[in-house]
mmCIF file of C-alpha atoms and ligand atoms in Angstrom:
data_model
loop_
_atom_site.group_PDB
_atom_site.id
_atom_site.type_symbol
_atom_site.label_atom_id
_atom_site.label_comp_id
_atom_site.label_asym_id
_atom_site.label_seq_id
_atom_site.Cartn_x
_atom_site.Cartn_y
_atom_site.Cartn_z
ATOM 1 C CA MET A 1314 -27.520 23.066 1.266
ATOM 2 C CA ASN A 1315 -26.571 26.398 -0.297
ATOM 3 C CA ILE A 1316 -25.813 26.063 -3.984
ATOM 4 C CA ILE A 1317 -24.890 28.496 -6.737
ATOM 5 C CA LEU A 1318 -26.074 27.578 -10.241
ATOM 6 C CA PHE A 1319 -23.764 29.363 -12.618
ATOM 7 C CA GLY A 1320 -24.030 29.500 -16.384
ATOM 8 C CA PRO A 1321 -24.664 31.655 -19.453
ATOM 9 C CA PRO A 1322 -28.124 33.002 -20.374
ATOM 10 C CA GLY A 1323 -30.210 30.069 -21.595
ATOM 11 C CA ALA A 1324 -28.101 27.430 -19.811
ATOM 12 C CA GLY A 1325 -31.149 26.124 -17.939
ATOM 13 C CA LYS A 1326 -30.342 27.512 -14.466
ATOM 14 C CA GLY A 1327 -33.953 28.502 -13.768
ATOM 15 C CA THR A 1328 -35.376 25.189 -14.986
ATOM 16 C CA GLN A 1329 -32.945 23.161 -12.889
ATOM 17 C CA ALA A 1330 -33.321 25.410 -9.832
ATOM 18 C CA LYS A 1331 -37.097 24.824 -9.889
ATOM 19 C CA ILE A 1332 -36.572 21.049 -10.059
ATOM 20 C CA LEU A 1333 -34.110 21.130 -7.130
ATOM 21 C CA GLU A 1334 -36.458 23.383 -5.148
ATOM 22 C CA LYS A 1335 -39.299 20.909 -5.577
ATOM 23 C CA GLU A 1336 -37.207 17.846 -4.757
ATOM 24 C CA TYR A 1337 -35.046 19.131 -1.898
ATOM 25 C CA GLY A 1338 -36.883 22.153 -0.523
ATOM 26 C CA PHE A 1339 -33.982 24.501 -1.188
ATOM 27 C CA LYS A 1340 -35.345 27.956 -2.028
ATOM 28 C CA GLN A 1341 -34.688 29.223 -5.570
ATOM 29 C CA LEU A 1342 -33.344 32.771 -5.372
ATOM 30 C CA SER A 1343 -33.238 34.307 -8.840
ATOM 31 C CA THR A 1344 -32.194 37.955 -8.923
ATOM 32 C CA GLY A 1345 -33.465 38.099 -12.520
ATOM 33 C CA ASP A 1346 -36.970 37.004 -11.365
ATOM 34 C CA MET A 1347 -36.857 39.500 -8.466
ATOM 35 C CA LEU A 1348 -35.934 42.312 -10.853
ATOM 36 C CA ARG A 1349 -38.603 41.283 -13.381
ATOM 37 C CA ALA A 1350 -41.178 41.399 -10.538
ATOM 38 C CA GLU A 1351 -40.106 45.015 -9.857
ATOM 39 C CA VAL A 1352 -40.465 45.807 -13.572
ATOM 40 C CA SER A 1353 -43.916 44.240 -13.916
ATOM 41 C CA GLY A 1354 -45.020 45.909 -10.660
ATOM 42 C CA GLN A 1355 -43.925 49.214 -12.249
ATOM 43 C CA THR A 1356 -42.111 50.249 -9.078
ATOM 44 C CA GLU A 1357 -39.680 53.174 -9.213
ATOM 45 C CA LEU A 1358 -36.797 50.696 -8.984
ATOM 46 C CA GLY A 1359 -38.332 48.530 -11.703
ATOM 47 C CA LYS A 1360 -38.702 51.478 -14.084
ATOM 48 C CA LYS A 1361 -35.035 52.385 -13.642
ATOM 49 C CA MET A 1362 -33.767 48.814 -13.931
ATOM 50 C CA LYS A 1363 -35.839 47.943 -17.014
ATOM 51 C CA VAL A 1364 -33.653 50.116 -19.250
ATOM 52 C CA ILE A 1365 -30.477 48.378 -18.061
ATOM 53 C CA MET A 1366 -32.011 44.902 -18.248
ATOM 54 C CA ASP A 1367 -33.468 45.381 -21.734
ATOM 55 C CA GLN A 1368 -29.983 46.228 -23.000
ATOM 56 C CA GLY A 1369 -28.612 43.078 -21.376
ATOM 57 C CA ASN A 1370 -26.349 44.995 -18.996
ATOM 58 C CA LEU A 1371 -25.783 44.283 -15.314
ATOM 59 C CA VAL A 1372 -27.702 46.271 -12.715
ATOM 60 C CA PRO A 1373 -25.616 47.839 -9.924
ATOM 61 C CA ASP A 1374 -24.194 45.461 -7.325
ATOM 62 C CA GLU A 1375 -25.799 47.195 -4.319
ATOM 63 C CA ILE A 1376 -29.300 46.696 -5.761
ATOM 64 C CA VAL A 1377 -29.041 42.928 -6.248
ATOM 65 C CA ILE A 1378 -27.110 42.497 -3.001
ATOM 66 C CA GLU A 1379 -29.882 44.165 -0.988
ATOM 67 C CA MET A 1380 -32.545 42.152 -2.832
ATOM 68 C CA ILE A 1381 -30.885 38.851 -2.044
ATOM 69 C CA ARG A 1382 -30.174 39.829 1.593
ATOM 70 C CA THR A 1383 -33.905 39.917 2.431
ATOM 71 C CA TYR A 1384 -34.271 36.306 1.325
ATOM 72 C CA VAL A 1385 -31.039 34.867 2.706
ATOM 73 C CA GLU A 1386 -32.118 35.965 6.173
ATOM 74 C CA SER A 1387 -35.677 34.592 5.842
ATOM 75 C CA ASP A 1388 -37.022 31.267 7.139
ATOM 76 C CA ASP A 1389 -37.738 30.209 3.538
ATOM 77 C CA CYS A 1390 -34.049 29.363 3.198
ATOM 78 C CA GLU A 1391 -33.909 27.177 6.298
ATOM 79 C CA LYS A 1392 -33.208 24.037 4.233
ATOM 80 C CA GLY A 1393 -30.887 25.913 1.912
ATOM 81 C CA ALA A 1394 -30.970 28.083 -1.175
ATOM 82 C CA ILE A 1395 -30.196 27.834 -4.863
ATOM 83 C CA PHE A 1396 -28.671 31.059 -6.100
ATOM 84 C CA ASP A 1397 -29.693 31.460 -9.726
ATOM 85 C CA GLY A 1398 -28.018 34.335 -11.598
ATOM 86 C CA PHE A 1399 -26.281 35.612 -8.463
ATOM 87 C CA PRO A 1400 -23.448 36.377 -7.807
ATOM 88 C CA ARG A 1401 -22.279 37.855 -11.100
ATOM 89 C CA THR A 1402 -19.377 39.925 -9.747
ATOM 90 C CA VAL A 1403 -16.694 39.344 -7.123
ATOM 91 C CA ALA A 1404 -18.254 42.168 -5.040
ATOM 92 C CA GLN A 1405 -21.542 40.219 -5.077
ATOM 93 C CA ALA A 1406 -19.715 36.985 -4.199
ATOM 94 C CA ASP A 1407 -18.002 38.695 -1.249
ATOM 95 C CA ALA A 1408 -21.278 40.208 -0.036
ATOM 96 C CA LEU A 1409 -23.004 36.812 -0.298
ATOM 97 C CA SER A 1410 -20.254 35.138 1.664
ATOM 98 C CA SER A 1411 -20.508 37.734 4.480
ATOM 99 C CA MET A 1412 -24.296 37.654 4.699
ATOM 100 C CA LEU A 1413 -24.355 33.849 4.823
ATOM 101 C CA LYS A 1414 -21.623 33.875 7.465
ATOM 102 C CA GLU A 1415 -23.728 36.180 9.640
ATOM 103 C CA CYS A 1416 -26.453 33.478 9.628
ATOM 104 C CA GLY A 1417 -23.920 30.698 10.294
ATOM 105 C CA LYS A 1418 -24.179 29.424 6.698
ATOM 106 C CA ALA A 1419 -21.875 29.145 3.690
ATOM 107 C CA ILE A 1420 -21.931 28.269 -0.010
ATOM 108 C CA GLU A 1421 -21.278 24.544 -0.266
ATOM 109 C CA CYS A 1422 -21.305 23.969 -3.997
ATOM 110 C CA VAL A 1423 -20.953 26.060 -7.174
ATOM 111 C CA ILE A 1424 -22.182 24.250 -10.268
ATOM 112 C CA GLU A 1425 -21.279 25.652 -13.660
ATOM 113 C CA LEU A 1426 -23.621 24.577 -16.457
ATOM 114 C CA GLN A 1427 -21.603 24.592 -19.659
ATOM 115 C CA VAL A 1428 -23.507 24.988 -22.940
ATOM 116 C CA GLU A 1429 -22.221 25.675 -26.473
ATOM 117 C CA ASP A 1430 -23.022 29.162 -27.820
ATOM 118 C CA ASP A 1431 -24.998 27.781 -30.806
ATOM 119 C CA ALA A 1432 -27.284 25.794 -28.518
ATOM 120 C CA LEU A 1433 -27.834 28.879 -26.329
ATOM 121 C CA VAL A 1434 -29.063 30.944 -29.286
ATOM 122 C CA GLY A 1435 -31.709 28.296 -30.068
ATOM 123 C CA ARG A 1436 -32.855 28.153 -26.442
ATOM 124 C CA ILE A 1437 -33.107 31.939 -26.145
ATOM 125 C CA GLU A 1438 -35.171 32.113 -29.358
ATOM 126 C CA LYS A 1439 -37.517 29.464 -27.942
ATOM 127 C CA ARG A 1440 -37.818 31.313 -24.600
ATOM 128 C CA ALA A 1441 -38.511 34.583 -26.444
ATOM 129 C CA GLU A 1442 -41.503 32.898 -28.116
ATOM 130 C CA GLU A 1443 -42.730 31.182 -24.942
ATOM 131 C CA GLU A 1444 -42.147 33.857 -22.282
ATOM 132 C CA GLY A 1445 -41.816 37.078 -24.276
ATOM 133 C CA ARG A 1446 -38.941 38.371 -22.142
ATOM 134 C CA ASP A 1447 -37.866 41.841 -23.308
ATOM 135 C CA ASP A 1448 -34.163 40.937 -23.006
ATOM 136 C CA ASP A 1449 -34.372 37.787 -25.147
ATOM 137 C CA THR A 1450 -33.550 39.742 -28.311
ATOM 138 C CA VAL A 1451 -30.524 39.040 -30.519
ATOM 139 C CA ASP A 1452 -28.800 42.292 -29.475
ATOM 140 C CA ALA A 1453 -29.406 41.947 -25.739
ATOM 141 C CA PHE A 1454 -28.407 38.275 -25.859
ATOM 142 C CA LYS A 1455 -25.055 39.181 -27.441
ATOM 143 C CA VAL A 1456 -24.405 41.705 -24.662
ATOM 144 C CA ARG A 1457 -25.446 39.220 -21.958
ATOM 145 C CA LEU A 1458 -23.265 36.444 -23.363
ATOM 146 C CA GLY A 1459 -20.274 38.789 -23.715
ATOM 147 C CA LEU A 1460 -20.726 39.980 -20.135
ATOM 148 C CA TYR A 1461 -21.077 36.375 -18.966
ATOM 149 C CA ARG A 1462 -17.705 35.513 -20.491
ATOM 150 C CA ASP A 1463 -16.173 38.514 -18.685
ATOM 151 C CA TYR A 1464 -17.697 38.044 -15.257
ATOM 152 C CA SER A 1465 -17.329 34.256 -15.208
ATOM 153 C CA ALA A 1466 -13.586 34.803 -15.688
ATOM 154 C CA ASP A 1467 -13.652 36.741 -12.392
ATOM 155 C CA VAL A 1468 -16.230 34.882 -10.338
ATOM 156 C CA LEU A 1469 -15.402 31.245 -11.178
ATOM 157 C CA PRO A 1470 -11.738 31.459 -10.066
ATOM 158 C CA TYR A 1471 -13.026 32.962 -6.777
ATOM 159 C CA TYR A 1472 -14.930 29.736 -6.086
ATOM 160 C CA LYS A 1473 -12.355 27.427 -7.704
ATOM 161 C CA ALA A 1474 -9.803 28.776 -5.226
ATOM 162 C CA LYS A 1475 -12.149 27.683 -2.421
ATOM 163 C CA GLY A 1476 -12.488 24.193 -3.958
ATOM 164 C CA LEU A 1477 -16.247 24.601 -4.440
ATOM 165 C CA HIS A 1478 -16.544 24.515 -8.231
ATOM 166 C CA SER A 1479 -18.008 21.638 -10.304
ATOM 167 C CA LEU A 1480 -18.505 21.633 -14.058
ATOM 168 C CA LEU A 1481 -21.593 20.038 -15.557
ATOM 169 C CA ASP A 1482 -22.475 19.412 -19.219
ATOM 170 C CA GLY A 1483 -25.595 21.540 -19.717
ATOM 171 C CA ASP A 1484 -25.958 20.448 -23.356
ATOM 172 C CA GLN A 1485 -27.769 17.285 -22.234
ATOM 173 C CA SER A 1486 -31.541 16.859 -21.859
ATOM 174 C CA VAL A 1487 -33.256 18.517 -18.872
ATOM 175 C CA GLU A 1488 -33.643 15.069 -17.272
ATOM 176 C CA ASP A 1489 -29.979 14.150 -17.703
ATOM 177 C CA VAL A 1490 -28.792 17.482 -16.281
ATOM 178 C CA SER A 1491 -31.116 16.944 -13.286
ATOM 179 C CA LYS A 1492 -29.710 13.459 -12.735
ATOM 180 C CA ALA A 1493 -26.156 14.793 -12.733
ATOM 181 C CA LEU A 1494 -27.174 17.634 -10.403
ATOM 182 C CA ARG A 1495 -28.761 15.236 -7.925
ATOM 183 C CA LEU A 1496 -25.459 13.390 -7.653
ATOM 184 C CA LEU A 1497 -23.712 16.643 -6.790
ATOM 185 C CA VAL A 1498 -26.199 17.875 -4.203
ATOM 186 C CA SER A 1499 -27.155 14.611 -2.465
HETATM 187 P P1 AMP B 1504 -31.389 36.624 -15.570
HETATM 188 O O1 AMP B 1504 -32.836 36.321 -15.409
HETATM 189 O O2 AMP B 1504 -30.529 36.011 -14.491
HETATM 190 O O3 AMP B 1504 -30.882 36.319 -16.946
HETATM 191 O O4 AMP B 1504 -31.228 38.196 -15.372
HETATM 192 C C1 AMP B 1504 -31.883 39.111 -16.229
HETATM 193 C C2 AMP B 1504 -31.220 40.470 -16.106
HETATM 194 O O5 AMP B 1504 -31.353 40.957 -14.752
HETATM 195 C C3 AMP B 1504 -29.718 40.490 -16.364
HETATM 196 O O6 AMP B 1504 -29.413 40.598 -17.754
HETATM 197 C C4 AMP B 1504 -29.309 41.740 -15.583
HETATM 198 O O7 AMP B 1504 -29.682 42.926 -16.256
HETATM 199 C C5 AMP B 1504 -30.182 41.635 -14.343
HETATM 200 N N1 AMP B 1504 -29.523 40.833 -13.279
HETATM 201 C C6 AMP B 1504 -29.978 39.661 -12.749
HETATM 202 N N2 AMP B 1504 -29.159 39.211 -11.802
HETATM 203 C C7 AMP B 1504 -28.149 40.116 -11.716
HETATM 204 C C8 AMP B 1504 -26.967 40.191 -10.924
HETATM 205 N N3 AMP B 1504 -26.664 39.238 -10.037
HETATM 206 N N4 AMP B 1504 -26.142 41.265 -11.119
HETATM 207 C C9 AMP B 1504 -26.452 42.235 -11.992
HETATM 208 N N5 AMP B 1504 -27.535 42.211 -12.794
HETATM 209 C C10 AMP B 1504 -28.388 41.161 -12.661
#
């Protein structure tokens, strides 16, 4: 099954994607993780993208589209994929749809994790302590949340129009969110 996990920074997309990957064998595809690997590998691309990411801004569409293409076409996604943090623009959503179509696949489910802003701030502060991500600062978080509000207003209607969208209460415990997710993907 090919699933998109959609939600604001700190909604728990990565945590839930890892659980689904383990239980169902769908491959987690996180563009944020791919970009952070470029940054920590100090590649030319990583050096350029770090500045954008640290500010909380979006990197150019063509970069994330090409990153995701390599994986979509690989055998790792035979059982399906969980798109985590991608697509974030309609151009990305269109590109994803075309590349899946070329492999005879399609997005089957778009799950929006909804979490109150106050709860997100607490989660981001916790992640900053635990993981030390350079973009988990108050300023970058504000930018990322503001951008999320903007791009979700474009991307979610795209999938709602296709009848693929489900809303899930992400304010629950990790276990309860997983339970609700299992019902949607089984
Ligand atoms: P994430 O781990 O999904 O929160 O992503 C961390 C950062 O990577 C974002 O704030 C963006 O700078 C960049 N990024 C990740 N995915 C995308 C995407 N699909 N489109 C544009 N930028 C992205």
